[in-house]
Amino acid sequence: MRLEQYTQPFVSSFYQTYLEDTESLSSFFHYNWNQEALNKRIQETDFTNHKRTELVEVITSYMNMFGISEKSKKHLEELKNNGVVVIGGQQAGLLTGPMYSIHKAISVIALAKQQREIQGVPVIPVFWIAGEDHDIDEINHIYIEKSRMLHKLVFPEKSKLKKIASETTYTKEMMIVYLEEIFKSLPETAYTKDLYNKFVILIDEHSTYTSFFTAIMNELFYEEGLLMIDAAYKPLRELESAFFQEMINRSAELGSLVFHQEQKLERLDYGTPIQAKETAANLFYVEDGERFLLERENNLFIHEAKGIAFTKEELLLIAQNTPEKLSNNVVTRPIMQEMVFPVLSFIGGPGEIAYWATLKPAFELFDMKMPVITPRLSVTLVTPKVQTILKKLEFSVPDVWSGVVGQSKVQFIEQNRNEDIPKYIQSIKDELSNKYEKLEELLLENDLKLTPLVEKNLNFHFKQLTFIDHAVEDTLLSKLDSSIYRYDKLMMELMPNDGLQERVYCPVQVLNEMGPTLIQELLQIPYKFNGKHQVVFL
């Protein structure tokens, strides 16, 4: 494998600033993201107050459903003692969702390994699964190549209720049919059969979006000792009971602080990443698997559309006795994460880091500092087939991102198009128009009122000539098809939907081509957390 690094393409102004000039954003974060900050974080933070034994019991209980490797057992023991964590999380997408889920896990593992050596203390990789999210439309699809076009393939089963991912079940027979549709789009390789059969087994063993996601991730990262936990796991909620109570007691202050911090961000032209409301309670109430966002109104916590209303005392009792009925939102999830885990660094993507920029005063409200927020590794994988095309056409990966390949495709077609043909067809149209105009004049001179018929006849000839023109174009494109496809393949593989590969494709395509050892091979690359986009030539 070969690694090349480039300036991040397709980034927002905020993320570009965070990557290239973090110091200018220091009023929004407690630490820059560099080694000095990581050293400072581990030296000045008191990690002794976490409920380590209870946390390890919760994670062990959860991971027992999927299988715990020896390395994971070692990490759990370290976490129980003095270990700190590098943590990142993601929604439970089908077949892991987009590739950046994999890249985030790789980032967590790579940074944890690096800091374990540097800090001389156990640094443990943890993956936090956002099973409490309820927007199933964000995670119920993948993109496949079909008929040489990119298609969004949506899992067809719909739930009548908008349940959280951890309680949204799938019909196993329907999921297998969906899997078959995906594999029909893939070329047959030496790995196809085993890969398909592995997914079939996991589909059969699990029944919710979150458990299916966790099972795949555990399969891919089993030997790395990646610890995983579902945010919606009931024993975790019980561990969080006291923390929910703190959030309820300070809800008004929290809402105000985040609202005003986001306004500061907006005044710098970085937008409003979470669109905070000062009256937000920043908690959901969960009923029968559905989440209802609460707001504060007249000393009540309400969800008006659902007719939900709790006094502060009532909500505190829920947090104490049935904490599984509460769920964090974008504001309280990072705070809860810090309360539960001894976090050295949080691995975040562009959107996550933007909303974390609104949370510095919120952390301070709870007498905490934000961890070091390290941008996740952003990666494009270049398969051998794509490398062959790049070499043949003499392009680089940035040529695809910049639009050079698309422009070259148009130029290639133009160079092979005989412009005399459409010009000649147009000249026939012009000549016909002149002759039909003369014909109409002669008819009118002889008082023969046939204008509608003349126009209809002329239009008929125009349509036939246009048909020939289109047929010429189609025949030309067909003649050039194999060459055109090479241009299209580069853009579809390296810039699908006019964006980064990792935001569109899921791992199944590249695993099918490169085999089951791909993840282990990617983990051997000596990545640098430098804000660059990593291009890996497989």
mmCIF file with all atom_site columns, C-alpha atoms in Angstrom, residues 28 36 43 162 263 311 375:
data_model
loop_
_atom_site.group_PDB
_atom_site.id
_atom_site.type_symbol
_atom_site.label_atom_id
_atom_site.label_alt_id
_atom_site.label_comp_id
_atom_site.label_asym_id
_atom_site.label_entity_id
_atom_site.label_seq_id
_atom_site.pdbx_PDB_ins_code
_atom_site.Cartn_x
_atom_site.Cartn_y
_atom_site.Cartn_z
_atom_site.occupancy
_atom_site.B_iso_or_equiv
_atom_site.pdbx_formal_charge
_atom_site.auth_seq_id
_atom_site.auth_comp_id
_atom_site.auth_asym_id
_atom_site.auth_atom_id
_atom_site.pdbx_PDB_model_num
ATOM 1 C CA . PHE A 1 28  ? -14.312 27.818 21.433 1.00 0.00 ? 28  PHE A CA 1
ATOM 2 C CA . GLU A 1 36  ? 1.370   19.321 23.388 1.00 0.00 ? 36  GLU A CA 1
ATOM 3 C CA . GLN A 1 43  ? -1.267  15.792 33.086 1.00 0.00 ? 43  GLN A CA 1
ATOM 4 C CA . LYS A 1 162 ? -40.106 6.605  14.354 1.00 0.00 ? 162 LYS A CA 1
ATOM 5 C CA . GLN A 1 263 ? -24.369 33.218 18.408 1.00 0.00 ? 263 GLN A CA 1
ATOM 6 C CA . THR A 1 311 ? -42.408 19.254 36.189 1.00 0.00 ? 311 THR A CA 1
ATOM 7 C CA . PRO A 1 375 ? -10.151 15.391 13.445 1.00 0.00 ? 375 PRO A CA 1
#
